[in-house]
CSV table of C-alpha atoms in Angstrom, one decimal:
chain,number,residue,atom,x,y,z
A,119,VAL,CA,5.1,-35.1,27.9
A,120,HIS,CA,6.2,-32.7,25.1
A,121,ASP,CA,9.4,-33.1,23.2
A,122,MET,CA,11.1,-29.7,23.4
A,123,ALA,CA,14.2,-30.7,21.6
A,124,THR,CA,12.9,-29.5,18.2
A,125,VAL,CA,11.0,-26.3,18.2
A,126,THR,CA,9.6,-25.1,14.9
A,127,PRO,CA,9.5,-21.3,14.7
A,128,ALA,CA,6.2,-19.7,13.6
A,129,ALA,CA,6.1,-18.4,10.1
A,130,ALA,CA,6.6,-14.7,9.9
A,131,PRO,CA,3.6,-12.8,8.7
A,132,VAL,CA,4.0,-11.6,5.1
A,133,GLU,CA,3.4,-7.9,4.8
A,134,VAL,CA,2.8,-6.6,1.3
A,135,ASN,CA,3.1,-2.8,1.0
A,136,ALA,CA,1.4,-1.8,-2.3
A,137,VAL,CA,-1.0,0.7,-3.4
A,138,ASP,CA,-4.4,-0.8,-4.4
A,139,ALA,CA,-4.6,-0.9,-8.1
A,140,THR,CA,-8.1,0.5,-8.0
A,141,VAL,CA,-7.0,3.5,-5.9
A,142,LEU,CA,-4.1,4.2,-8.3
A,143,GLN,CA,-6.5,4.0,-11.3
A,144,LYS,CA,-9.0,6.4,-9.6
A,145,VAL,CA,-6.2,8.9,-8.9
A,146,ASN,CA,-4.8,8.7,-12.4
A,147,THR,CA,-8.3,9.3,-13.8
A,148,ALA,CA,-8.7,12.3,-11.5
A,149,ILE,CA,-5.4,13.9,-12.7
A,150,LYS,CA,-5.4,12.8,-16.3
A,151,ASP,CA,-6.2,16.3,-17.6
A,152,ILE,CA,-3.4,18.0,-15.7
A,153,PRO,CA,-0.2,17.9,-17.8
A,154,GLY,CA,3.1,17.0,-16.2
A,155,VAL,CA,1.7,15.2,-13.1
A,156,LYS,CA,1.5,11.4,-12.5
A,157,ALA,CA,0.6,9.1,-9.7
A,158,GLU,CA,2.6,6.0,-8.9
A,159,ASP,CA,3.3,3.4,-6.3
A,160,VAL,CA,6.6,4.1,-4.6
A,161,ASN,CA,7.5,1.5,-2.0
A,162,GLY,CA,3.9,1.0,-1.1
A,163,THR,CA,3.0,4.7,-0.9
A,164,LEU,CA,0.9,6.6,-3.4
A,165,THR,CA,3.2,9.3,-4.7
A,166,LEU,CA,2.3,12.2,-6.9
A,167,THR,CA,5.2,13.4,-9.0
A,168,GLY,CA,5.9,15.9,-11.8
A,169,SER,CA,6.0,19.6,-12.4
A,170,THR,CA,3.1,22.0,-13.0
A,171,THR,CA,1.7,25.4,-12.2
A,172,SER,CA,0.5,26.5,-8.8
A,173,ALA,CA,-3.1,26.5,-10.0
A,174,ASN,CA,-2.8,23.0,-11.4
A,175,ALA,CA,-1.0,21.7,-8.3
A,176,ARG,CA,-4.0,23.0,-6.2
A,177,LYS,CA,-6.4,21.2,-8.6
A,178,VAL,CA,-4.5,17.9,-8.2
A,179,LYS,CA,-4.6,18.2,-4.4
A,180,GLU,CA,-8.3,19.0,-4.4
A,181,SER,CA,-9.0,16.1,-6.8
A,182,VAL,CA,-7.0,13.6,-4.8
A,183,ASP,CA,-8.4,14.7,-1.5
A,184,ALA,CA,-11.9,14.4,-2.8
A,185,LEU,CA,-11.3,10.7,-3.4
A,186,LYS,CA,-10.7,10.2,0.3
A,187,ILE,CA,-7.9,7.7,-0.3
A,188,GLY,CA,-6.0,8.6,2.9
A,189,LYS,CA,-2.4,9.3,3.1
A,190,TYR,CA,-0.3,10.1,0.0
A,191,ASP,CA,3.0,11.7,-0.7
A,192,ASN,CA,2.8,14.9,-2.8
A,193,LYS,CA,6.1,15.5,-4.5
A,194,ILE,CA,4.8,17.8,-7.2
A,195,THR,CA,7.2,20.7,-8.1
A,196,VAL,CA,5.5,24.0,-8.8
A,197,LYS,CA,7.1,26.0,-11.6
């Protein structure tokens, strides 16, 4: 016979949304020579921010895509 008077709820799984530090470092290394652009972890999503030329924005996209890191948020402003 089980005592059902006290039921202990199961612990909720802990979900940590964060960009892997290694991935962030690889992206920052790939874009280090492009002025005005930076990569950061925004609420668990890799986000590219800053302002640069159209040619440099294309270089950033190509460099990051070549790393095959998956989904990222590109918020670079082209001036």
